[in-house]
mmCIF file of C-alpha atoms and ligand atoms in Angstrom:
data_model
loop_
_atom_site.group_PDB
_atom_site.id
_atom_site.type_symbol
_atom_site.label_atom_id
_atom_site.label_comp_id
_atom_site.label_asym_id
_atom_site.label_seq_id
_atom_site.Cartn_x
_atom_site.Cartn_y
_atom_site.Cartn_z
ATOM 1 C CA MET A 236 82.738 76.248 43.906
ATOM 2 C CA ASP A 237 83.034 78.050 47.200
ATOM 3 C CA GLU A 238 80.234 76.388 49.218
ATOM 4 C CA ALA A 239 79.327 79.732 50.799
ATOM 5 C CA GLN A 240 78.519 81.084 47.328
ATOM 6 C CA ARG A 241 76.443 78.120 46.104
ATOM 7 C CA GLY A 242 72.911 79.188 45.203
ATOM 8 C CA GLU A 243 73.764 82.908 45.225
ATOM 9 C CA THR A 244 71.598 84.746 42.702
ATOM 10 C CA ILE A 245 72.960 86.613 39.687
ATOM 11 C CA VAL A 246 71.118 88.733 37.130
ATOM 12 C CA VAL A 247 72.707 89.092 33.682
ATOM 13 C CA ILE A 248 71.586 92.040 31.507
ATOM 14 C CA ASP A 249 72.848 91.986 27.924
ATOM 15 C CA ASP A 250 71.091 92.562 24.588
ATOM 16 C CA ASP A 251 73.236 89.880 22.915
ATOM 17 C CA HIS A 252 71.415 86.544 23.127
ATOM 18 C CA ALA A 253 74.556 84.427 22.662
ATOM 19 C CA MET A 254 76.338 86.352 25.428
ATOM 20 C CA ARG A 255 73.406 85.903 27.857
ATOM 21 C CA LEU A 256 73.419 82.179 27.187
ATOM 22 C CA ALA A 257 77.188 81.904 27.587
ATOM 23 C CA CYS A 258 77.095 83.770 30.919
ATOM 24 C CA GLU A 259 74.189 81.710 32.205
ATOM 25 C CA GLN A 260 75.897 78.430 31.334
ATOM 26 C CA ALA A 261 79.275 79.462 32.773
ATOM 27 C CA LEU A 262 77.749 80.574 36.090
ATOM 28 C CA ALA A 263 74.942 78.008 36.518
ATOM 29 C CA LYS A 264 77.496 75.244 35.918
ATOM 30 C CA VAL A 265 79.223 76.125 39.210
ATOM 31 C CA GLY A 266 76.046 76.428 41.261
ATOM 32 C CA PHE A 267 74.908 80.049 40.898
ATOM 33 C CA THR A 268 71.220 80.770 40.290
ATOM 34 C CA VAL A 269 71.148 82.882 37.146
ATOM 35 C CA SER A 270 68.389 84.828 35.382
ATOM 36 C CA THR A 271 69.019 86.818 32.192
ATOM 37 C CA TYR A 272 67.379 89.875 30.604
ATOM 38 C CA ALA A 273 67.758 91.454 27.165
ATOM 39 C CA ASP A 274 67.361 95.105 28.215
ATOM 40 C CA GLY A 275 67.889 97.466 31.128
ATOM 41 C CA ALA A 276 64.217 98.043 31.936
ATOM 42 C CA HIS A 277 63.394 94.336 32.391
ATOM 43 C CA GLY A 278 66.705 93.720 34.137
ATOM 44 C CA LEU A 279 66.030 96.490 36.673
ATOM 45 C CA GLU A 280 62.543 95.156 37.319
ATOM 46 C CA ALA A 281 64.066 91.773 38.158
ATOM 47 C CA VAL A 282 66.782 93.348 40.319
ATOM 48 C CA GLY A 283 64.134 95.272 42.289
ATOM 49 C CA ALA A 284 62.065 92.140 42.829
ATOM 50 C CA ALA A 285 64.753 89.505 43.422
ATOM 51 C CA ARG A 286 67.572 91.603 44.993
ATOM 52 C CA PRO A 287 70.369 89.439 43.566
ATOM 53 C CA GLY A 288 73.808 89.500 45.172
ATOM 54 C CA LEU A 289 75.467 90.389 41.877
ATOM 55 C CA VAL A 290 74.499 91.814 38.483
ATOM 56 C CA VAL A 291 76.479 91.346 35.264
ATOM 57 C CA VAL A 292 75.612 94.214 32.930
ATOM 58 C CA ASP A 293 76.558 95.082 29.375
ATOM 59 C CA LEU A 294 77.517 98.711 28.856
ATOM 60 C CA LYS A 295 76.235 99.199 25.311
ATOM 61 C CA MET A 296 72.552 98.342 24.987
ATOM 62 C CA PRO A 297 69.652 99.898 23.136
ATOM 63 C CA GLY A 298 67.267 101.769 25.434
ATOM 64 C CA LEU A 299 68.653 102.325 28.923
ATOM 65 C CA SER A 300 72.453 102.486 28.764
ATOM 66 C CA GLY A 301 74.631 100.291 30.974
ATOM 67 C CA LEU A 302 75.727 103.358 32.979
ATOM 68 C CA ASP A 303 72.071 104.252 33.700
ATOM 69 C CA VAL A 304 71.379 100.684 34.739
ATOM 70 C CA ILE A 305 74.353 100.769 37.138
ATOM 71 C CA SER A 306 73.202 103.977 38.836
ATOM 72 C CA ARG A 307 69.655 102.679 39.188
ATOM 73 C CA ILE A 308 70.819 99.378 40.673
ATOM 74 C CA ASN A 309 72.813 101.398 43.206
ATOM 75 C CA ALA A 310 69.705 103.376 44.040
ATOM 76 C CA ILE A 311 67.726 100.142 44.550
ATOM 77 C CA ASP A 312 70.360 98.522 46.776
ATOM 78 C CA PRO A 313 73.950 99.761 47.040
ATOM 79 C CA THR A 314 75.124 96.423 48.452
ATOM 80 C CA ILE A 315 74.493 94.673 45.097
ATOM 81 C CA THR A 316 77.826 94.024 43.382
ATOM 82 C CA ILE A 317 77.939 95.075 39.723
ATOM 83 C CA VAL A 318 80.277 93.584 37.125
ATOM 84 C CA VAL A 319 80.420 95.351 33.755
ATOM 85 C CA ILE A 320 81.020 93.510 30.478
ATOM 86 C CA THR A 321 81.543 95.316 27.199
ATOM 87 C CA GLY A 322 82.941 94.849 23.748
ATOM 88 C CA TYR A 323 83.987 98.498 23.583
ATOM 89 C CA ALA A 324 86.513 98.371 26.352
ATOM 90 C CA THR A 325 88.544 101.495 26.871
ATOM 91 C CA ILE A 326 90.090 102.885 30.030
ATOM 92 C CA GLY A 327 87.600 105.767 29.790
ATOM 93 C CA THR A 328 84.502 103.545 29.773
ATOM 94 C CA ALA A 329 85.934 101.417 32.592
ATOM 95 C CA VAL A 330 86.499 104.533 34.715
ATOM 96 C CA ASP A 331 82.975 105.804 33.950
ATOM 97 C CA ALA A 332 81.498 102.452 34.973
ATOM 98 C CA MET A 333 83.489 102.390 38.249
ATOM 99 C CA LYS A 334 82.460 105.976 38.987
ATOM 100 C CA ALA A 335 78.815 105.023 38.434
ATOM 101 C CA GLY A 336 79.240 102.276 41.046
ATOM 102 C CA ALA A 337 80.448 99.144 39.222
ATOM 103 C CA TYR A 338 82.806 96.869 41.138
ATOM 104 C CA ASP A 339 84.762 95.355 38.242
ATOM 105 C CA PHE A 340 85.078 95.392 34.504
ATOM 106 C CA LEU A 341 85.485 92.477 32.030
ATOM 107 C CA PRO A 342 86.231 93.220 28.365
ATOM 108 C CA LYS A 343 84.569 90.943 25.772
ATOM 109 C CA PRO A 344 85.461 88.381 24.644
ATOM 110 C CA PHE A 345 86.191 86.525 27.878
ATOM 111 C CA SER A 346 86.416 82.885 28.856
ATOM 112 C CA PRO A 347 83.959 81.186 31.253
ATOM 113 C CA ASP A 348 86.794 80.899 33.781
ATOM 114 C CA GLU A 349 87.525 84.641 33.611
ATOM 115 C CA LEU A 350 83.850 85.409 34.227
ATOM 116 C CA ARG A 351 83.647 82.947 37.126
ATOM 117 C CA LEU A 352 86.786 84.360 38.707
ATOM 118 C CA ILE A 353 85.519 87.932 38.620
ATOM 119 C CA VAL A 354 82.069 86.903 39.906
ATOM 120 C CA ARG A 355 83.548 84.933 42.805
ATOM 121 C CA ARG A 356 85.750 87.892 43.715
ATOM 122 C CA GLY A 357 82.675 90.124 43.584
ATOM 123 C CA PHE A 358 80.754 87.866 45.973
ATOM 124 C CA GLU A 359 83.745 87.636 48.305
ATOM 125 C CA ARG A 360 84.040 91.419 48.415
ATOM 126 C CA ARG A 361 80.301 91.673 49.067
ATOM 127 C CA ARG A 362 80.603 89.213 51.950
ATOM 128 C CA LEU A 363 83.439 91.221 53.510
ATOM 129 C CA GLN A 364 81.581 94.482 52.957
ATOM 130 C CA MET A 365 78.424 93.167 54.651
ATOM 131 C CA ALA A 366 80.452 91.774 57.571
ATOM 132 C CA SER A 367 82.197 95.105 58.079
ATOM 133 C CA GLN A 368 78.866 96.959 57.820
ATOM 134 C CA GLN A 369 77.470 94.668 60.505
ATOM 135 C CA CYS A 370 80.500 95.431 62.740
ATOM 136 C CA GLU A 371 79.983 99.135 62.127
ATOM 137 C CA ILE A 372 76.292 98.896 63.090
ATOM 138 C CA GLU A 373 77.147 96.981 66.252
ATOM 139 C CA ARG A 374 79.850 99.509 67.187
ATOM 140 C CA GLU A 375 77.420 102.369 66.680
ATOM 141 C CA LEU A 376 74.745 100.668 68.799
ATOM 142 C CA GLU A 377 77.316 99.998 71.522
ATOM 143 C CA ARG A 378 78.422 103.644 71.410
ATOM 144 C CA ARG A 379 74.826 104.860 71.751
ATOM 145 C CA ARG A 380 74.170 102.491 74.641
ATOM 146 C CA PHE A 381 77.332 103.771 76.305
ATOM 147 C CA VAL A 382 76.397 107.449 75.859
ATOM 148 C CA THR A 383 72.880 106.801 77.200
ATOM 149 C CA PHE A 384 74.298 104.967 80.170
ATOM 150 C CA VAL A 385 76.900 107.627 80.968
ATOM 151 C CA SER A 386 74.271 110.377 80.695
ATOM 152 C CA HIS A 387 72.133 108.469 83.160
ATOM 153 C CA GLN A 388 75.074 107.964 85.526
ATOM 154 C CA LEU A 389 75.883 111.681 85.411
ATOM 155 C CA LYS A 390 72.283 112.747 85.790
ATOM 156 C CA THR A 391 71.477 110.675 88.866
ATOM 157 C CA PRO A 392 73.745 112.539 91.352
ATOM 158 C CA LEU A 393 72.925 115.864 89.695
ATOM 159 C CA VAL A 394 69.186 115.344 90.175
ATOM 160 C CA ALA A 395 69.802 114.372 93.810
ATOM 161 C CA VAL A 396 71.826 117.552 94.453
ATOM 162 C CA HIS A 397 69.110 119.619 92.803
ATOM 163 C CA GLN A 398 66.504 118.118 95.132
ATOM 164 C CA TYR A 399 68.676 118.696 98.222
ATOM 165 C CA LEU A 400 69.188 122.337 97.223
ATOM 166 C CA ASP A 401 65.471 122.755 96.714
ATOM 167 C CA VAL A 402 64.831 121.483 100.238
ATOM 168 C CA LEU A 403 67.608 123.704 101.654
ATOM 169 C CA ARG A 404 66.037 126.757 100.065
ATOM 170 C CA GLN A 405 62.828 126.153 101.955
ATOM 171 C CA LEU A 406 64.393 125.507 105.354
ATOM 172 C CA GLY A 407 63.688 128.140 107.994
ATOM 173 C CA GLU A 408 66.085 129.692 110.493
ATOM 174 C CA THR A 409 65.291 127.516 113.531
ATOM 175 C CA PRO A 410 68.079 125.543 115.328
ATOM 176 C CA GLU A 411 66.510 122.295 113.965
ATOM 177 C CA ALA A 412 66.646 123.771 110.479
ATOM 178 C CA ALA A 413 70.320 124.634 110.942
ATOM 179 C CA ALA A 414 71.078 121.020 111.890
ATOM 180 C CA LYS A 415 69.072 119.767 108.914
ATOM 181 C CA ARG A 416 70.930 122.226 106.696
ATOM 182 C CA GLN A 417 74.270 120.737 107.728
ATOM 183 C CA GLU A 418 72.998 117.230 107.020
ATOM 184 C CA TRP A 419 71.674 118.088 103.561
ATOM 185 C CA LEU A 420 74.773 120.082 102.674
ATOM 186 C CA GLY A 421 76.833 117.008 103.603
ATOM 187 C CA ARG A 422 74.702 114.910 101.249
ATOM 188 C CA CYS A 423 75.225 117.474 98.481
ATOM 189 C CA LEU A 424 78.986 117.237 98.966
ATOM 190 C CA THR A 425 78.901 113.427 98.841
ATOM 191 C CA ARG A 426 76.928 113.412 95.598
ATOM 192 C CA THR A 427 79.085 116.076 93.922
ATOM 193 C CA ASP A 428 82.156 114.104 94.968
ATOM 194 C CA GLU A 429 80.631 111.038 93.306
ATOM 195 C CA LEU A 430 80.062 113.082 90.170
ATOM 196 C CA ARG A 431 83.647 114.323 90.176
ATOM 197 C CA HIS A 432 85.022 110.770 90.517
ATOM 198 C CA LEU A 433 82.813 109.583 87.697
ATOM 199 C CA ILE A 434 83.957 112.376 85.390
ATOM 200 C CA ASP A 435 87.616 111.840 86.356
ATOM 201 C CA ASP A 436 87.435 108.088 85.682
ATOM 202 C CA TRP A 437 85.512 108.558 82.474
ATOM 203 C CA LEU A 438 88.077 111.074 81.258
ATOM 204 C CA THR A 439 90.945 108.741 82.138
ATOM 205 C CA LEU A 440 89.278 105.976 80.154
ATOM 206 C CA ALA A 441 88.632 108.266 77.172
ATOM 207 C CA GLN A 442 92.233 109.482 77.276
ATOM 208 C CA LEU A 443 93.526 105.900 77.367
ATOM 209 C CA ASP A 444 91.279 104.990 74.409
ATOM 210 C CA GLY A 445 92.395 108.042 72.468
ATOM 211 C CA GLY A 446 96.056 107.236 73.108
ATOM 212 C CA LEU A 447 96.469 110.457 75.096
ATOM 213 C CA LEU A 448 97.598 108.685 78.245
ATOM 214 C CA GLY A 449 100.351 106.166 78.628
ATOM 215 C CA ARG A 450 102.567 107.571 75.904
ATOM 216 C CA GLN A 451 105.469 108.376 78.128
ATOM 217 C CA ARG A 452 107.490 105.227 78.604
ATOM 218 C CA THR A 453 110.162 105.288 81.223
ATOM 219 C CA ARG A 454 111.898 102.601 83.171
ATOM 220 C CA LEU A 455 110.225 102.276 86.552
ATOM 221 C CA ASP A 456 110.621 100.250 89.671
ATOM 222 C CA LEU A 457 107.182 98.882 90.566
ATOM 223 C CA SER A 458 108.366 98.391 94.174
ATOM 224 C CA ASP A 459 108.586 102.177 94.513
ATOM 225 C CA THR A 460 105.104 102.639 93.025
ATOM 226 C CA VAL A 461 103.577 100.044 95.375
ATOM 227 C CA THR A 462 105.338 101.502 98.430
ATOM 228 C CA SER A 463 104.184 105.029 97.695
ATOM 229 C CA VAL A 464 100.578 103.937 96.934
ATOM 230 C CA LEU A 465 100.418 101.963 100.197
ATOM 231 C CA GLN A 466 101.603 105.051 102.075
ATOM 232 C CA THR A 467 98.768 107.147 100.662
ATOM 233 C CA TYR A 468 96.221 104.551 101.818
ATOM 234 C CA GLU A 469 97.545 104.131 105.381
ATOM 235 C CA ALA A 470 94.971 106.483 106.891
ATOM 236 C CA MET A 471 92.017 105.018 104.969
ATOM 237 C CA ALA A 472 93.063 101.457 105.880
ATOM 238 C CA ALA A 473 93.493 102.388 109.564
ATOM 239 C CA ARG A 474 90.039 103.991 109.576
ATOM 240 C CA ASP A 475 88.506 100.789 108.125
ATOM 241 C CA GLY A 476 90.546 98.518 110.426
ATOM 242 C CA VAL A 477 92.438 96.943 107.510
ATOM 243 C CA THR A 478 96.140 96.011 107.711
ATOM 244 C CA LEU A 479 98.325 96.762 104.687
ATOM 245 C CA THR A 480 101.378 94.575 103.984
ATOM 246 C CA ALA A 481 103.913 94.500 101.156
ATOM 247 C CA GLU A 482 106.122 91.587 100.088
ATOM 248 C CA LEU A 483 108.306 92.994 97.332
ATOM 249 C CA ALA A 484 111.362 91.609 95.602
ATOM 250 C CA GLU A 485 113.356 94.716 94.807
ATOM 251 C CA PRO A 486 113.666 96.071 92.210
ATOM 252 C CA ILE A 487 110.726 95.180 89.908
ATOM 253 C CA PRO A 488 111.636 96.824 86.594
ATOM 254 C CA VAL A 489 108.938 97.738 84.060
ATOM 255 C CA HIS A 490 108.618 100.133 81.151
ATOM 256 C CA GLY A 491 105.604 102.374 81.500
ATOM 257 C CA ASP A 492 104.029 105.711 82.046
ATOM 258 C CA PRO A 493 104.539 106.637 85.729
ATOM 259 C CA THR A 494 101.069 108.214 86.051
ATOM 260 C CA CYS A 495 99.330 105.210 84.533
ATOM 261 C CA VAL A 496 101.302 102.688 86.574
ATOM 262 C CA GLY A 497 100.366 104.691 89.680
ATOM 263 C CA VAL A 498 96.669 104.668 88.679
ATOM 264 C CA LEU A 499 96.791 100.897 88.075
ATOM 265 C CA ILE A 500 98.219 100.027 91.508
ATOM 266 C CA ASP A 501 96.151 102.731 93.212
ATOM 267 C CA ASN A 502 92.843 101.358 91.880
ATOM 268 C CA LEU A 503 93.661 97.804 92.945
ATOM 269 C CA VAL A 504 94.777 98.789 96.455
ATOM 270 C CA ALA A 505 91.788 101.135 96.902
ATOM 271 C CA ASN A 506 89.397 98.327 95.914
ATOM 272 C CA ALA A 507 91.149 95.822 98.180
ATOM 273 C CA ILE A 508 90.516 98.158 101.140
ATOM 274 C CA LYS A 509 87.045 99.278 100.029
ATOM 275 C CA TYR A 510 85.702 95.757 99.525
ATOM 276 C CA ASN A 511 87.426 94.391 102.658
ATOM 277 C CA ARG A 512 86.035 93.898 106.150
ATOM 278 C CA ARG A 513 87.053 95.291 109.536
ATOM 279 C CA GLY A 514 90.073 93.346 110.800
ATOM 280 C CA GLY A 515 90.963 92.232 107.266
ATOM 281 C CA THR A 516 94.275 92.436 105.426
ATOM 282 C CA VAL A 517 95.583 93.621 102.064
ATOM 283 C CA THR A 518 98.843 92.062 100.897
ATOM 284 C CA VAL A 519 100.661 93.358 97.835
ATOM 285 C CA ARG A 520 103.246 90.944 96.434
ATOM 286 C CA GLY A 521 105.674 91.741 93.652
ATOM 287 C CA ARG A 522 108.186 89.458 91.969
ATOM 288 C CA ARG A 523 110.045 88.828 88.731
ATOM 289 C CA ALA A 524 109.266 85.539 86.997
ATOM 290 C CA GLY A 525 110.569 84.300 83.627
ATOM 291 C CA GLY A 526 110.622 87.512 81.592
ATOM 292 C CA GLU A 527 107.598 88.906 83.413
ATOM 293 C CA VAL A 528 106.930 90.841 86.535
ATOM 294 C CA VAL A 529 103.929 89.828 88.600
ATOM 295 C CA VAL A 530 102.128 92.060 91.077
ATOM 296 C CA GLU A 531 99.348 90.573 93.172
ATOM 297 C CA VAL A 532 96.948 92.505 95.348
ATOM 298 C CA GLU A 533 95.298 90.059 97.716
ATOM 299 C CA ASP A 534 92.510 90.923 100.143
ATOM 300 C CA THR A 535 90.399 89.148 102.722
ATOM 301 C CA GLY A 536 87.231 90.968 101.735
ATOM 302 C CA VAL A 537 83.764 90.244 100.414
ATOM 303 C CA GLY A 538 85.041 88.449 97.284
ATOM 304 C CA VAL A 539 83.201 88.255 93.981
ATOM 305 C CA PRO A 540 80.379 85.825 93.115
ATOM 306 C CA PRO A 541 81.453 83.391 90.327
ATOM 307 C CA ASP A 542 78.788 84.645 87.883
ATOM 308 C CA ALA A 543 80.078 88.232 88.244
ATOM 309 C CA LEU A 544 83.730 87.370 87.497
ATOM 310 C CA PRO A 545 83.490 87.403 83.669
ATOM 311 C CA ARG A 546 81.981 90.928 83.710
ATOM 312 C CA LEU A 547 84.216 92.454 86.364
ATOM 313 C CA PHE A 548 86.359 94.398 83.873
ATOM 314 C CA ASP A 549 83.365 95.713 81.861
ATOM 315 C CA GLU A 550 82.762 99.453 81.931
ATOM 316 C CA PHE A 551 80.350 100.530 84.689
ATOM 317 C CA TYR A 552 79.894 96.989 85.950
ATOM 318 C CA ARG A 553 79.400 96.838 89.720
ATOM 319 C CA VAL A 554 78.568 93.706 91.675
ATOM 320 C CA ARG A 555 75.227 93.893 93.398
ATOM 321 C CA GLN A 556 75.466 92.274 96.787
ATOM 322 C CA PRO A 557 72.085 92.425 98.486
ATOM 323 C CA GLY A 558 72.275 92.971 102.208
ATOM 324 C CA THR A 559 75.736 94.586 102.152
ATOM 325 C CA PRO A 560 76.095 98.336 102.729
ATOM 326 C CA LYS A 561 76.369 100.513 99.597
ATOM 327 C CA ILE A 562 79.994 101.195 98.689
ATOM 328 C CA GLU A 563 80.611 104.256 96.541
ATOM 329 C CA GLY A 564 82.238 103.648 93.171
ATOM 330 C CA THR A 565 82.045 104.309 89.468
ATOM 331 C CA GLY A 566 82.527 100.853 87.956
ATOM 332 C CA LEU A 567 85.341 102.281 85.849
ATOM 333 C CA GLY A 568 88.396 101.477 88.000
ATOM 334 C CA LEU A 569 88.946 97.933 86.743
ATOM 335 C CA PRO A 570 88.362 98.766 83.044
ATOM 336 C CA ILE A 571 90.993 101.493 83.477
ATOM 337 C CA CYS A 572 93.378 98.949 85.061
ATOM 338 C CA ARG A 573 92.831 96.519 82.202
ATOM 339 C CA ARG A 574 93.521 99.232 79.565
ATOM 340 C CA ILE A 575 96.712 100.313 81.335
ATOM 341 C CA ALA A 576 97.989 96.730 81.686
ATOM 342 C CA ALA A 577 97.246 96.142 77.970
ATOM 343 C CA GLU A 578 98.960 99.406 77.023
ATOM 344 C CA MET A 579 102.080 98.139 78.810
ATOM 345 C CA GLY A 580 101.924 94.805 76.973
ATOM 346 C CA GLY A 581 100.538 92.924 79.949
ATOM 347 C CA VAL A 582 97.353 91.457 81.387
ATOM 348 C CA ILE A 583 95.296 91.599 84.548
ATOM 349 C CA GLU A 584 93.558 88.578 86.043
ATOM 350 C CA VAL A 585 91.390 87.920 89.068
ATOM 351 C CA GLU A 586 90.770 84.986 91.370
ATOM 352 C CA SER A 587 88.114 85.310 93.995
ATOM 353 C CA ILE A 588 86.098 83.315 96.480
ATOM 354 C CA GLU A 589 82.867 84.945 97.498
ATOM 355 C CA GLY A 590 82.907 85.789 101.184
ATOM 356 C CA THR A 591 86.629 84.977 101.537
ATOM 357 C CA GLY A 592 88.593 87.415 99.412
ATOM 358 C CA SER A 593 90.100 88.241 96.032
ATOM 359 C CA THR A 594 93.490 88.346 94.357
ATOM 360 C CA PHE A 595 94.031 90.694 91.406
ATOM 361 C CA ARG A 596 97.169 89.740 89.479
ATOM 362 C CA VAL A 597 98.915 92.024 86.981
ATOM 363 C CA ARG A 598 101.513 90.462 84.663
ATOM 364 C CA LEU A 599 103.761 92.851 82.753
ATOM 365 C CA PRO A 600 106.883 92.448 80.640
ATOM 366 C CA ASP A 601 110.077 92.621 82.712
ATOM 367 C CA ALA A 602 111.928 95.741 81.520
ATOM 368 C CA GLU A 603 115.290 93.998 81.869
ATOM 369 C CA ALA A 604 114.300 90.791 80.120
ATOM 370 C CA ALA A 605 111.996 92.013 77.368
ATOM 371 C CA VAL A 606 112.299 94.428 74.490
ATOM 372 C CA PRO A 607 110.345 97.534 75.575
ATOM 373 C CA VAL A 608 106.780 97.565 74.258
ATOM 374 C CA PRO A 609 106.459 100.521 71.865
ATOM 375 C CA ALA A 610 103.838 103.155 72.693
ATOM 376 C CA THR A 611 100.994 102.364 70.293
ATOM 377 C CA GLY A 612 98.817 105.340 71.000
ATOM 378 C CA ARG A 613 95.854 103.023 71.397
ATOM 379 C CA SER A 614 94.933 100.367 73.885
ATOM 380 C CA SER A 615 93.302 97.077 72.963
HETATM 381 P P1 ADP B 924 84.168 100.601 91.558
HETATM 382 O O1 ADP B 924 84.987 100.034 92.659
HETATM 383 O O2 ADP B 924 84.342 102.055 91.393
HETATM 384 O O3 ADP B 924 82.743 100.179 91.614
HETATM 385 P P2 ADP B 924 85.763 98.984 89.763
HETATM 386 O O4 ADP B 924 85.746 98.933 88.277
HETATM 387 O O5 ADP B 924 87.051 99.255 90.426
HETATM 388 O O6 ADP B 924 84.655 100.021 90.162
HETATM 389 O O7 ADP B 924 85.231 97.597 90.287
HETATM 390 C C1 ADP B 924 84.064 97.039 89.701
HETATM 391 C C2 ADP B 924 83.357 96.156 90.703
HETATM 392 O O8 ADP B 924 84.164 95.003 90.963
HETATM 393 C C3 ADP B 924 83.141 96.797 92.045
HETATM 394 O O9 ADP B 924 81.960 97.570 92.072
HETATM 395 C C4 ADP B 924 83.080 95.604 92.970
HETATM 396 O O10 ADP B 924 81.772 95.080 92.950
HETATM 397 C C5 ADP B 924 84.011 94.594 92.312
HETATM 398 N N1 ADP B 924 85.352 94.595 92.934
HETATM 399 C C6 ADP B 924 86.444 95.279 92.535
HETATM 400 N N2 ADP B 924 87.493 95.017 93.338
HETATM 401 C C7 ADP B 924 87.052 94.148 94.266
HETATM 402 C C8 ADP B 924 87.669 93.494 95.372
HETATM 403 N N3 ADP B 924 88.945 93.674 95.673
HETATM 404 N N4 ADP B 924 86.894 92.667 96.105
HETATM 405 C C9 ADP B 924 85.593 92.451 95.795
HETATM 406 N N5 ADP B 924 84.954 93.040 94.776
HETATM 407 C C10 ADP B 924 85.680 93.878 94.010
#
């Protein structure tokens, strides 16, 4: 007896006394809790009250027919597994029973072992069905939470812009009002920029999830990607007093989508500057190592508190660091990086010491050593 099934309850409905007894003995012997009924009406009453995991039902009975009993059990609780037994077995009756909602069909006469086998299979299917239903419920709840959260994230800057515009409308024509107008217009631009970034990142994530990004797989040299990304950040780094350095073993061959690879490196370098401090450094290292290529983006910035590390790649997660100035961001950059790395058959890891700095490490298959990872159309 499968221990997980011990004590499971079964209702047997059959007008034949000898058959009821035989079923009860065969099933009780291996640990099931069995109750038997001679007609559909009493059987259904018991099913409604006891909600058994499985019902064994005879098709041909006086009064309520087996098919009626099956449909009514389904109406009571569709998760109850129904096994049909009948002495008038034809393909037609089997099909009718399945259509009405039965799980399996056992022609009479049958041996105790045959009955036990079919019942165990029924319980196993029920277990799998319930587990998958639970997963489905959890996925749906997660999806709703996500939609609620995104709506909130989109609404916040929009409400702020609305309020700024309302104030602007009421400003007069004095020189002070003109100065105020400039200030509030600047705030509007900042918030709409925030909104645009959020929508862009969210779209990128949705496209990665839907397999719409990352399909194109070409051979790339990551050294080129890193060099060009660092060039685009020269001005921002200079403004923040951060020095950018690259230590690259050339070439670093990978198979990937050029846009996605660019986004991956771009996000990591942007973060390394954003979460750095004046006078700090960002060093990007790239090398080939045993069938892999490794790219590390190391910074001397604020670092990440240990308790925040496990959540760093979660969607919309942003570390709250009281006392530090607010840094704009969407909380979607690292989840995007993780999806892209996974899409390319690789991983992304982080090491960080709060107050000292962080190193984000991306490990990808070496395009010269490994068989190219096929485009799956979905990320993990
Ligand atoms: P964003 O930067 O838009 O908030 P990310 O997903 O890129 O979103 O990063 C999530 C969070 O991880 C950031 O808000 C920040 O708190 C933290 N983080 C990311 N990169 C670094 C880094 N290099 N140094 C310190 N903290 C970082």
